[in-house]
Amino acid sequence: AGANRERNSTHPEDIAFCPTFSQGRAGALDVNVTQVRMVDVEKDMSSWVSEGGCWKPSECKARVKMSLIIPYRNRYEQLSILVRNIHPMLKRQNLDYRMIVIEQAGDTPFNRAMLFNIGYQEALKFDNYTCFVFHDVDLIPEDDRNDYGCPSSPRHLSVAVDKFDYRLPYDTIFGGAGSFTKDDFQLINGFSNQFWGWGGEDDDLFNRITAKGLRLTRPSLRVGRYKMLKAFHRRTSKADPIRHAKLETSVDRMSSDGLNSLHYIIENLTEHPLYTLVKVDVKDAL
Ligand code: NGS
């Protein structure tokens, strides 16, 4: 009887890996970018998204554990639109994932790159994620074949944005949305923490990856399509006036400026129904 019970029970290690995409995947998505209240998105999705913004397949073993990191401040309207569109897509991709929103407290210039580094570190306190997607709050993917599970690394995801007429504006661009395996992100010491205000931090990241001999990969222009949401508020962050000078020293700084020099204070950490929100004070780093 004992042996029989052994045979009949399903051990987690017996379950097969999931296919890259679940059945019924759509390809080109019918993106909905109209305004929506977060409470209404919650009503729609909290039956299957777990608290903190998590989901994982139950019929098969996920290929990868992925953490989606969104830097954020004062863009609640955009966040609810992203949340509404991203969960169904990640589910169709059969990923074991958590969505983490990192909010910068106060009104110091926005430091997008540092918020990504913080998201990476905070994600690893929840689970042993091996894939990280670094994603702006105002970009809505239009094709669910755009793989958020790090099929290659590093990978630029937002290659065809409507604002740029669905073309790549320049060859080395790494802005918008991109992904790294944990090993590759560690290898480059994450992003620089020194870019306050708009621009340059993604170009600095590109310099880091080439310095380490990594090659940026991309989906096709047909698959890597995004809509950029309009800003509902005036932009609060001006361009960083010395960003071009900083780009001259990307490679010299990379071993001492990044994951290993990150300082922040957590003001609040809340597992909301559809995402984990971590509010951080980074002003001491300025
Ligand atoms: C470059 C910026 C990048 C930025 C890109 C596209 O000029 O950070 O424009 O920006 N580099 C510098 O400023 C050095 S976008 O039009 O998407 O806002 O990603």
Coordinates of C-alpha atoms in Angstrom, one line a residue, residues 12 15-16 20-22 43 47 62 64 79 87 115 138 143 150 154 194 201 231 252 255-256 267 280:
P12 CA 6.5 18.8 -7.1
I15 CA 5.6 18.2 -12.6
A16 CA 6.8 19.1 -16.1
T20 CA 6.9 29.4 -22.8
F21 CA 3.3 30.5 -23.4
S22 CA 0.1 29.0 -22.2
K43 CA -12.3 43.5 -8.3
S47 CA -9.5 36.2 -7.6
A62 CA 7.4 27.7 -14.1
V64 CA 11.8 31.0 -14.2
L79 CA 0.0 52.4 -12.5
H87 CA -1.0 40.6 -15.0
L115 CA 15.0 52.6 -7.5
D138 CA 4.0 54.3 -18.5
D143 CA 2.2 41.8 -27.9
C150 CA 14.8 36.4 -19.6
P154 CA 20.7 41.4 -21.0
Q194 CA 24.4 58.8 -9.4
E201 CA 21.1 56.3 -16.6
A231 CA 1.5 62.0 -18.3
D252 CA 35.6 53.8 -14.0
S255 CA 32.9 48.7 -9.5
S256 CA 32.1 51.1 -6.7
E267 CA 9.5 54.1 4.9
V280 CA 11.9 54.5 0.1

